[in-house]
Coordinates of C-alpha atoms in Angstrom, one line a residue:
M1448 CA 0.0 0.0 0.0
A1449 CA 1.4 3.4 -1.0
A1450 CA 2.1 5.9 1.7
T1451 CA -0.4 8.8 2.1
P1452 CA 0.9 11.9 0.4
H1453 CA 2.2 14.8 2.5
E1454 CA -0.3 17.3 3.8
N1455 CA 1.2 20.1 1.7
R1456 CA 0.7 18.2 -1.5
I1457 CA -3.0 17.4 -0.6
R1458 CA -3.6 21.0 0.3
K1459 CA -2.2 22.2 -3.0
F1460 CA -4.5 19.9 -5.0
L1461 CA -7.5 20.6 -2.8
A1462 CA -7.2 24.3 -3.2
Q1463 CA -7.6 23.8 -6.9
R1464 CA -10.6 21.4 -6.5
L1465 CA -12.7 23.0 -3.7
H1466 CA -15.9 21.9 -5.6
V1467 CA -15.3 18.4 -4.1
L1468 CA -16.3 19.9 -0.7
E1469 CA -19.3 21.9 -1.9
P1470 CA -20.4 23.8 -5.1
G1471 CA -19.4 27.4 -5.4
L1472 CA -16.4 27.4 -3.2
R1473 CA -13.5 29.5 -4.6
R1474 CA -10.0 29.9 -3.4
V1475 CA -8.8 33.3 -2.0
D1476 CA -5.4 32.2 -0.7
E1477 CA -3.3 29.3 0.6
E1478 CA -1.5 29.5 4.0
Y1479 CA -3.0 32.8 4.6
I1480 CA -1.0 34.6 7.3
L1481 CA -2.9 36.0 10.3
V1482 CA -1.2 38.4 12.7
N1483 CA -2.0 38.3 16.3
P1484 CA -0.9 41.3 18.3
L1485 CA -1.8 39.5 21.6
G1486 CA 0.2 36.3 21.0
A1487 CA 1.0 33.7 18.4
G1488 CA -0.5 34.2 14.9
G1489 CA -1.0 31.4 12.4
R1490 CA -1.7 30.3 8.9
I1491 CA -5.0 29.3 7.4
D1492 CA -4.5 26.3 5.2
I1493 CA -7.0 27.6 2.6
L1494 CA -9.0 30.8 2.8
A1495 CA -12.0 30.7 0.5
R1496 CA -15.4 32.4 -0.3
D1497 CA -18.6 30.5 -0.9
Q1498 CA -21.4 31.2 -3.4
H1499 CA -23.1 33.5 -0.9
Q1500 CA -19.9 35.6 -0.4
M1501 CA -19.2 34.3 3.1
W1502 CA -15.6 33.9 4.1
V1503 CA -14.6 30.2 4.7
V1504 CA -11.7 29.1 6.8
I1505 CA -10.6 25.6 5.6
E1506 CA -8.2 23.5 7.8
L1507 CA -6.7 20.3 6.5
K1508 CA -5.6 17.6 9.0
R1509 CA -3.7 14.6 7.8
S1510 CA -2.3 13.1 11.0
N1511 CA -3.6 12.3 14.4
Q1512 CA -1.2 14.8 16.0
T1513 CA -2.4 17.7 13.9
A1514 CA -6.0 16.5 14.4
R1515 CA -5.7 17.0 18.1
E1516 CA -4.8 20.6 17.6
A1517 CA -7.7 21.3 15.2
T1518 CA -10.2 22.8 17.7
Q1519 CA -7.8 25.3 19.2
E1520 CA -6.5 26.3 15.7
I1521 CA -9.9 26.7 14.1
A1522 CA -11.2 28.9 17.0
K1523 CA -8.1 31.1 16.9
Y1524 CA -8.1 31.5 13.1
V1525 CA -11.8 32.5 12.9
E1526 CA -11.4 35.0 15.7
L1527 CA -8.3 36.6 14.2
L1528 CA -9.9 36.7 10.7
R1529 CA -13.0 38.4 12.1
R1530 CA -10.8 41.0 13.7
E1531 CA -8.7 41.6 10.7
K1532 CA -11.6 41.8 8.2
R1533 CA -14.0 43.4 10.7
L1534 CA -16.5 40.6 10.0
P1535 CA -19.7 39.9 11.9
A1536 CA -20.2 36.3 13.1
D1537 CA -22.8 35.5 10.5
R1538 CA -20.3 36.3 7.6
I1539 CA -17.7 33.6 8.4
R1540 CA -17.7 29.8 8.3
A1541 CA -15.2 27.0 9.0
I1542 CA -14.6 23.7 7.4
V1543 CA -12.3 21.0 8.8
V1544 CA -11.1 18.5 6.2
A1545 CA -9.3 15.2 7.2
L1546 CA -8.7 11.7 6.0
E1547 CA -10.9 9.0 7.4
P1548 CA -8.6 7.8 10.2
Q1549 CA -8.2 11.3 11.6
W1550 CA -11.9 11.6 12.3
K1551 CA -11.5 9.3 15.4
E1552 CA -9.6 12.2 17.0
L1553 CA -11.6 15.0 15.5
L1554 CA -15.2 14.0 15.9
A1555 CA -15.8 14.6 19.6
P1556 CA -14.0 18.0 20.0
L1557 CA -15.5 19.4 16.8
S1558 CA -19.0 18.2 17.8
N1559 CA -18.7 20.0 21.1
L1560 CA -17.4 23.2 19.4
E1561 CA -20.1 23.2 16.7
R1562 CA -23.0 23.0 19.2
D1563 CA -21.8 26.0 21.2
W1564 CA -20.3 28.1 18.5
H1565 CA -21.8 31.1 16.7
H1566 CA -20.3 30.1 13.3
D1567 CA -21.2 27.5 10.8
L1568 CA -18.8 24.6 11.3
R1569 CA -18.7 21.5 9.0
G1570 CA -16.4 18.5 8.7
Y1571 CA -15.5 16.5 5.6
S1572 CA -13.8 13.1 5.2
L1573 CA -11.6 13.4 2.1
R1574 CA -10.6 10.6 -0.1
V1575 CA -7.4 11.0 -2.2
D1576 CA -5.5 8.9 -4.7
D1577 CA -1.9 7.9 -4.4
E1578 CA -0.7 11.3 -5.7
G1579 CA -2.8 13.2 -3.2
I1580 CA -5.4 14.4 -5.7
P1581 CA -8.9 14.7 -4.0
L1582 CA -11.3 12.2 -5.4
D1583 CA -14.4 13.0 -3.3
A1584 CA -15.5 14.1 0.1
R1585 CA -18.1 12.9 2.5
R1586 CA -19.7 15.3 4.9
I1587 CA -19.3 14.1 8.5
D1588 CA -22.4 13.9 10.8
L1589 CA -21.2 15.6 13.9
L1590 CA -22.4 14.2 17.2
P1591 CA -25.8 15.4 18.5
E1592 CA -26.2 16.9 21.9
P1593 CA -25.8 14.1 24.4
L1594 CA -28.7 13.1 26.7
D1595 CA -28.8 15.5 29.6
Q1596 CA -29.4 12.7 32.1
K1597 CA -31.2 13.5 35.3
L1598 CA -33.7 12.0 37.6
T1599 CA -37.2 12.8 36.5
S1600 CA -40.3 13.3 38.8
I1601 CA -41.5 9.8 37.7
H1602 CA -41.1 7.8 41.0
F1603 CA -42.5 4.6 42.3
I1604 CA -42.5 2.7 45.6
Y1605 CA -42.4 -1.1 46.1
L1606 CA -43.2 -2.4 49.6
F1607 CA -42.2 -5.8 50.8
G1608 CA -42.6 -8.0 53.9
H1609 CA -39.0 -9.3 53.6
R1610 CA -35.6 -7.8 52.7
E1611 CA -34.8 -10.6 50.3
S1612 CA -37.8 -9.8 48.2
R1613 CA -36.6 -6.2 47.9
D1614 CA -33.2 -7.3 46.7
R1615 CA -34.7 -9.5 44.0
C1616 CA -37.0 -6.7 42.9
W1617 CA -34.1 -4.3 42.2
S1618 CA -32.5 -6.8 39.8
Q1619 CA -35.8 -7.2 38.0
V1620 CA -36.4 -3.4 37.9
V1621 CA -33.0 -2.8 36.2
R1622 CA -33.6 -5.4 33.6
C1623 CA -37.2 -4.3 32.8
A1624 CA -36.4 -0.6 32.8
A1625 CA -33.7 -1.2 30.2
E1626 CA -36.3 -2.9 28.0
A1627 CA -38.1 0.4 28.0
H1628 CA -34.9 2.2 27.2
I1629 CA -34.2 3.5 30.7
D1630 CA -30.7 2.4 31.8
D1631 CA -30.3 5.1 34.5
L1632 CA -32.1 4.5 37.8
V1633 CA -31.8 5.2 41.5
G1634 CA -33.2 3.1 44.2
V1635 CA -33.3 3.9 47.9
D1636 CA -34.0 1.3 50.6
L1637 CA -36.3 2.6 53.3
D1638 CA -37.0 0.5 56.4
Y1639 CA -39.9 1.1 58.8
C1640 CA -38.7 1.4 62.4
G1641 CA -41.9 2.7 64.1
P1642 CA -44.6 1.1 66.3
P1643 CA -46.1 -2.1 65.0
G1644 CA -49.5 -2.2 63.4
F1645 CA -49.2 0.9 61.2
V1646 CA -47.3 -0.7 58.2
R1647 CA -47.9 -4.1 56.8
N1648 CA -44.8 -4.3 54.7
P1649 CA -41.9 -2.5 56.4
Y1650 CA -39.3 -2.8 53.6
A1651 CA -39.6 -0.2 50.8
L1652 CA -37.7 0.2 47.6
Y1653 CA -38.1 3.8 46.4
L1654 CA -37.4 4.2 42.7
G1655 CA -36.5 7.3 40.7
L1656 CA -36.4 7.0 36.9
G1657 CA -33.9 8.7 34.7
R1658 CA -34.7 9.8 31.2
V1659 CA -35.5 7.6 28.2
D1660 CA -32.5 7.5 25.9
P1661 CA -33.7 8.7 22.4
S1662 CA -30.6 7.4 20.7
K1663 CA -32.0 3.9 21.2
G1664 CA -35.0 4.6 19.1
L1665 CA -38.7 4.1 20.1
P1666 CA -39.2 1.6 23.0
P1667 CA -41.0 -1.5 21.9
C1668 CA -44.0 -1.1 24.2
E1669 CA -46.7 0.0 21.7
S1670 CA -46.0 -2.9 19.4
E1671 CA -45.0 -5.7 21.8
C1672 CA -46.6 -5.0 25.2
D1673 CA -50.1 -5.4 26.5
H1674 CA -50.0 -2.6 29.0
E1675 CA -51.5 0.8 28.3
T1676 CA -49.5 3.7 27.0
L1677 CA -50.4 7.4 26.8
D1678 CA -52.2 8.6 23.7
E1679 CA -51.2 11.8 22.0
E1680 CA -53.7 13.9 23.9
D1681 CA -52.7 12.5 27.3
R1682 CA -49.0 13.0 26.6
R1683 CA -49.4 16.8 26.7
N1684 CA -50.5 16.6 30.3
Y1685 CA -47.2 14.9 31.5
D1686 CA -43.8 16.5 32.0
Y1687 CA -42.2 13.1 31.1
P1688 CA -44.6 11.1 29.0
D1689 CA -41.9 8.7 27.7
E1690 CA -40.7 8.0 31.2
Y1691 CA -44.3 7.4 32.4
D1692 CA -44.8 4.9 29.6
A1693 CA -41.6 3.2 30.8
L1694 CA -42.9 3.1 34.3
C1695 CA -46.1 1.4 33.0
H1696 CA -43.9 -1.2 31.3
L1697 CA -41.9 -1.7 34.5
T1698 CA -44.9 -2.1 36.8
S1699 CA -46.6 -4.5 34.4
S1700 CA -43.7 -6.9 34.8
V1701 CA -42.3 -6.3 38.3
F1702 CA -44.5 -6.7 41.4
G1703 CA -44.2 -6.1 45.2
D1704 CA -46.4 -7.0 48.1
E1705 CA -47.7 -3.4 47.9
F1706 CA -46.9 -0.5 45.6
E1707 CA -47.6 3.2 45.3
T1708 CA -46.9 6.0 42.8
A1709 CA -44.8 8.8 44.1
G1710 CA -42.9 12.0 43.4
P1711 CA -40.3 14.4 44.9
G1712 CA -42.8 15.6 47.5
K1713 CA -43.6 12.1 48.6
F1714 CA -39.9 11.2 48.9
S1715 CA -39.3 14.2 51.1
D1716 CA -42.2 13.1 53.3
L1717 CA -40.8 9.6 53.7
V1718 CA -37.1 10.5 54.4
N1719 CA -38.2 13.2 56.9
H1720 CA -40.5 10.8 58.8
P1721 CA -39.0 9.6 62.1
H1722 CA -40.2 6.0 61.5
W1723 CA -38.7 5.5 58.0
K1724 CA -34.9 5.2 57.8
I1725 CA -32.7 5.3 54.7
G1726 CA -30.7 2.2 54.1
Q1727 CA -28.7 1.2 51.0
I1728 CA -28.8 3.6 48.0
R1729 CA -28.8 1.7 44.7
A1730 CA -27.9 3.1 41.3
A1731 CA -27.7 1.9 37.7
G1732 CA -26.4 3.3 34.5
S1733 CA -24.8 6.8 34.6
F1734 CA -25.8 7.2 38.2
A1735 CA -23.6 4.2 39.2
L1736 CA -20.4 5.5 37.6
G1737 CA -19.0 7.0 40.8
L1738 CA -19.6 10.6 39.8
Y1739 CA -22.5 11.0 42.2
E1740 CA -22.4 10.9 46.0
A1741 CA -25.3 9.7 48.1
D1742 CA -26.3 13.3 48.9
D1743 CA -26.4 14.2 45.2
L1744 CA -28.9 11.3 44.6
I1745 CA -31.0 12.2 47.6
A1746 CA -31.2 15.8 46.5
A1747 CA -32.1 14.8 43.0
L1748 CA -34.9 12.6 44.3
R1749 CA -36.2 15.6 46.3
G1750 CA -36.4 17.4 43.0
N1751 CA -33.5 19.8 43.3
D1752 CA -32.6 19.2 39.7
G1753 CA -35.8 20.7 38.5
G1754 CA -38.7 18.5 39.8
A1755 CA -39.1 20.1 43.2
R1756 CA -42.6 21.2 44.1
V1757 CA -42.1 22.1 47.8
L1758 CA -38.4 22.2 48.6
L1759 CA -35.5 23.6 46.6
H1760 CA -32.0 24.3 47.6
S1761 CA -29.6 25.1 44.7
S1762 CA -27.1 27.6 43.3
A1763 CA -25.7 29.0 40.0
S1764 CA -23.5 31.6 38.5
T1765 CA -25.2 34.4 36.5
K1766 CA -22.5 34.1 33.8
I1767 CA -22.7 30.4 33.2
A1768 CA -25.8 30.6 31.0
S1769 CA -26.8 26.9 31.0
R1770 CA -26.7 26.6 34.8
W1771 CA -28.3 30.0 35.3
A1772 CA -31.2 29.0 33.1
E1773 CA -31.5 25.7 34.8
L1774 CA -31.7 27.3 38.3
R1775 CA -34.4 29.7 37.1
Q1776 CA -36.4 26.9 35.6
A1777 CA -36.1 24.9 38.8
A1778 CA -37.2 27.9 40.9
M1779 CA -40.3 28.5 38.6
G1780 CA -41.2 24.8 38.8
C1781 CA -41.0 24.9 42.6
L1782 CA -43.1 28.0 42.7
A1783 CA -45.6 26.9 40.1
T1784 CA -48.4 26.6 42.7
N1785 CA -47.7 30.1 44.0
D1786 CA -48.5 32.9 41.6
E1787 CA -47.4 35.7 43.9
W1788 CA -43.9 34.4 44.5
S1789 CA -43.5 33.3 40.9
E1790 CA -44.1 36.8 39.8
I1791 CA -41.7 38.4 42.3
V1792 CA -38.9 35.8 42.0
S1793 CA -39.0 35.9 38.2
G1794 CA -38.5 39.7 38.3
W1795 CA -35.6 39.4 40.8
F1796 CA -33.9 36.8 38.5
D1797 CA -34.3 39.2 35.6
A1798 CA -32.7 42.0 37.5
I1799 CA -29.8 39.9 38.9
G1800 CA -29.1 38.3 35.5
A1801 CA -28.9 41.7 33.8
L1802 CA -26.1 42.9 36.1
P1803 CA -22.8 43.4 34.2
Y1804 CA -20.6 41.5 36.7
E1805 CA -20.6 37.8 37.6
Y1806 CA -22.7 36.9 40.7
D1807 CA -23.0 33.6 42.5
V1808 CA -26.6 33.0 43.6
K1809 CA -27.7 30.7 46.3
L1810 CA -31.4 29.9 46.4
H1811 CA -33.6 28.3 49.1
I1812 CA -37.3 27.8 48.6
Y1813 CA -39.8 26.2 50.9
N1814 CA -43.3 26.5 49.3
P1815 CA -45.8 24.0 50.9
C1816 CA -48.8 26.1 50.0
D1817 CA -50.6 24.6 52.9
L1818 CA -51.2 27.0 55.8
I1819 CA -53.1 24.4 57.9
A1820 CA -50.2 22.0 57.7
T1821 CA -47.8 24.8 58.8
L1822 CA -49.9 25.4 61.9
V1823 CA -50.6 21.8 62.7
F1824 CA -47.1 20.5 62.4
A1825 CA -45.2 23.6 63.8
L1826 CA -47.2 25.1 66.7
P1827 CA -46.6 24.1 70.3
E1828 CA -48.8 21.5 72.2
G1829 CA -50.0 23.8 75.0
L1830 CA -51.9 27.1 74.9
R1831 CA -49.5 28.5 77.5
E1832 CA -46.7 28.2 74.9
Y1833 CA -48.4 30.4 72.4
R1834 CA -46.1 33.2 73.1
S1835 CA -44.3 35.3 70.5
E1836 CA -40.8 33.9 71.2
V1837 CA -41.9 30.3 71.3
I1838 CA -44.2 30.6 68.2
T1839 CA -41.4 32.3 66.2
K1840 CA -38.9 29.5 67.0
S1841 CA -41.4 26.7 66.3
L1842 CA -42.5 28.2 63.0
T1843 CA -38.9 28.7 61.7
E1844 CA -38.6 25.3 59.9
Y1845 CA -42.2 25.2 58.7
V1846 CA -43.2 28.7 57.6
P1847 CA -43.1 29.3 53.8
M1848 CA -40.1 31.1 52.7
V1849 CA -37.8 32.2 49.8
M1850 CA -34.2 33.1 50.5
A1851 CA -32.0 34.2 47.6
V1852 CA -28.5 35.7 48.0
A1853 CA -26.4 37.1 45.1
R1854 CA -22.8 37.6 45.9
P1855 CA -20.3 39.2 43.5
R1856 CA -17.3 37.1 42.4
D1857 CA -14.9 40.0 42.9
G1858 CA -16.1 40.4 46.5
D1859 CA -16.2 44.3 46.4
G1860 CA -19.6 44.8 44.6
A1861 CA -23.0 45.1 46.1
H1862 CA -24.7 42.0 47.6
F1863 CA -28.4 41.4 46.8
V1864 CA -30.8 39.5 49.0
L1865 CA -34.4 38.5 48.4
R1866 CA -36.4 37.2 51.3
G1867 CA -40.0 36.0 50.7
M1868 CA -42.5 35.6 53.5
L1869 CA -46.1 35.1 54.2
H1870 CA -47.7 38.3 55.5
W1871 CA -51.1 39.2 57.0
N1872 CA -53.0 42.5 56.5
G1873 CA -53.7 43.0 60.2
V1874 CA -57.5 42.7 59.9
A1875 CA -58.8 40.4 62.6
V1876 CA -60.8 37.4 61.4
P1877 CA -64.0 36.8 63.4
D1878 CA -64.9 33.2 64.2
L1879 CA -61.7 31.9 62.7
R1880 CA -62.7 28.2 62.6
R1881 CA -66.0 28.9 60.9
R1882 CA -64.2 31.0 58.2
I1883 CA -61.7 28.2 57.6
G1884 CA -64.7 25.8 57.3
I1885 CA -65.6 27.6 54.1
V1886 CA -62.6 26.0 52.5
F1887 CA -62.2 22.8 54.6
R1888 CA -65.5 21.5 55.9
D1889 CA -63.7 19.4 58.6
P1890 CA -60.2 17.9 59.2
M1891 CA -61.1 14.9 57.0
S1892 CA -61.7 17.2 54.0
W1893 CA -58.2 18.7 54.5
H1894 CA -56.7 15.3 54.7
A1895 CA -58.4 14.4 51.4
V1896 CA -57.2 17.5 49.6
R1897 CA -53.6 16.8 50.9
A1898 CA -53.8 13.2 49.7
A1899 CA -55.0 14.3 46.2
G1900 CA -52.0 16.7 46.0
V1901 CA -54.1 19.8 45.3
C1902 CA -53.9 21.5 48.6
W1903 CA -52.4 24.5 46.9
Q1904 CA -55.7 25.3 45.2
A1905 CA -57.6 25.4 48.5
D1906 CA -54.7 27.3 50.1
R1907 CA -55.2 30.2 47.7
E1908 CA -58.8 30.6 48.7
L1909 CA -58.0 30.2 52.4
L1910 CA -55.3 32.9 52.4
Q1911 CA -57.7 35.3 50.6
I1912 CA -60.3 34.7 53.4
L1913 CA -57.7 35.3 56.1
G1914 CA -56.1 38.4 54.5
M1915 CA -52.7 36.8 53.8
W1916 CA -50.3 37.4 50.9
Y1917 CA -47.0 36.1 49.7
V1918 CA -44.7 39.1 49.5
A1919 CA -40.9 39.6 49.5
H1920 CA -38.3 42.0 50.8
A1921 CA -35.4 43.0 48.5
S1922 CA -32.3 44.3 50.1
V1923 CA -29.0 45.7 48.8
F1924 CA -25.8 45.5 50.9
R1925 CA -22.2 46.7 50.4
P1926 CA -19.0 45.4 52.1
K1927 CA -17.7 47.6 54.9
P1928 CA -13.9 48.4 55.0
E1929 CA -13.7 46.9 58.5
G1930 CA -15.6 43.8 57.5
G1931 CA -19.2 42.8 57.4
L1932 CA -22.0 44.3 55.3
E1933 CA -23.9 47.6 55.4
E1934 CA -27.5 47.8 54.2
L1935 CA -28.0 50.4 51.5
D1936 CA -31.6 49.7 50.5
N1937 CA -34.6 47.7 51.5
M1938 CA -37.9 47.6 49.7
I1939 CA -41.0 45.5 49.8
L1940 CA -41.9 43.7 46.6
L1941 CA -45.7 43.2 46.2
P1942 CA -47.5 41.0 43.6
N1943 CA -49.3 43.0 41.0
E1944 CA -52.7 42.2 42.6
L1945 CA -51.6 44.0 45.8
K1946 CA -51.3 47.7 45.5
P1947 CA -49.1 49.9 47.7
E1948 CA -52.0 52.1 48.6
T1949 CA -54.0 49.1 49.8
V1950 CA -51.1 48.1 52.1
E1951 CA -51.0 51.7 53.4
S1952 CA -54.7 51.6 54.3
W1953 CA -54.0 48.5 56.4
G1954 CA -51.2 50.3 58.3
G1955 CA -48.6 48.0 56.9
L1956 CA -48.0 44.3 56.6
F1957 CA -47.8 41.9 59.6
S1958 CA -46.2 38.5 60.2
L1959 CA -47.8 35.1 60.6
V1960 CA -46.7 35.3 64.3
D1961 CA -48.8 38.4 64.6
F1962 CA -51.8 36.6 63.1
I1963 CA -51.4 33.7 65.5
E1964 CA -51.1 35.9 68.6
R1965 CA -54.1 38.0 67.6
H1966 CA -56.2 34.7 67.2
R1967 CA -54.4 32.8 69.9
E1968 CA -57.2 30.7 71.4
E1969 CA -59.0 30.0 68.2
T1970 CA -55.7 29.0 66.5
F1971 CA -55.0 26.6 69.4
L1972 CA -58.4 25.0 69.2
L1973 CA -58.1 24.7 65.4
V1974 CA -54.7 23.0 65.6
Q1975 CA -56.0 20.5 68.2
E1976 CA -59.0 19.6 66.1
Y1977 CA -56.9 19.0 63.0
R1978 CA -54.3 17.0 64.8
K1979 CA -56.8 14.4 66.0
G1980 CA -56.8 12.4 62.8
L1981 CA -53.1 12.5 62.0
H1982 CA -52.3 9.1 63.5
V1983 CA -55.1 7.5 61.6
V1984 CA -55.0 9.2 58.2
D1985 CA -51.5 10.7 57.8
T1986 CA -48.6 9.2 59.6
R1987 CA -46.1 11.4 57.7
N1988 CA -44.2 14.4 58.9
M1989 CA -44.6 17.5 56.9
P1990 CA -41.3 18.3 55.2
S1991 CA -39.7 21.3 56.7
S1992 CA -37.5 24.1 55.2
R1993 CA -34.3 22.7 56.7
D1994 CA -34.7 19.4 54.7
A1995 CA -34.1 20.8 51.2

């Protein structure tokens, strides 16, 4: 077999036959010299124009060694050419040409560059004869965006009477999920350690499903399985329709002594309950590759990667666009049941994202949208304890809240803080329990609404009756020379429905603690009444803000 001709020889012939790459390409220059006043310059192998008068940087790579340098070179040459010619981004293109063996080195880095670049970037595999004369070229299909694997909100619980059954179930789950094109799974063993008689099957396997891998094609369920799948109309009502169909496939083949559908909120309820203890954490696929710690997987099951509906604790930089967008999406998802805070937090994100400097933002949201639960789970047992300092302390972990802190990377700029709280208008509510009865006829109706997962709808009506609103305080601080922070500004952010003149007519806004103190005895009686059925109907603890 003859040796492959030298790169210079191939380049010379290619410059004369650019039509093998695409019609209309014409040579401007070979080894076009670029000057770089900030560092090393370079030479473009072939500078060309296309039939639409765009400038085209063509780089030829004949060996694996030069192929490894292609990404750095093409990015540098395009930037230098733009500056030399004063070209906008949409007037310049890049083409990388290589022989077939070199594409093993080129494919991954060029695919990454092409997805995130502002310029048109293409690759061609060139076939030459023994003399180095181009015969033809095949356009390379660059790699698509890889699957952004994360745990979805599609969860499921298997319950067993024996540990051994749970172990066997996990093996079956991994196999059956793969049949539906889900290789990435997390399983958490939960053991019941509470009083006997409440739970028939004390060994739980809690499952969180990753995303269906589209590169594997359509799962075989519709053509090969008997279980139901979502129709086109129903699919629009699910955040993860493919993953829901995969769960249907899984549950049609793998069985437990009991089972229950679940989601991030349910997982938080279980792991916070004093009678359920986390045991082994199982993982399959990408979650089992050692890149995730146990805390990462627990946080993902809680929904901190975007499926959170009550609790969210996350962070991002304003200048890392993908992560900043992901944090915003997660925040809006967690606040989807709270129109007031959604509006306020969205505006705050807009303002922080528009700042010229880089900020690190930490976000904590606790949005239960269930005032009754806050009172029932948080308030003290005895009426004598209904004092301001005791109530304030007991509510700390259960009161709805938003806390967002934006700190500048350089350390010298302003700090921005957003604190969302539930406020009362200060107008006393006569016959409190009767007014609450407009929304919840009795404690059992509250339990029913909680079990159905629609408590947030009733909560909106209840807060309106009681004169309560979700508002926020936005503060600006600056570092002091001697250390610490000095407050420069503090303003109240109201939802659009609540006008400043209305707040002024109330004499200001008051805290939830103020409301409880004003209605001390009736609140106590209400809490006692709603607590009576907890041991029968709802043995869960309410997730608290510290558990995000």
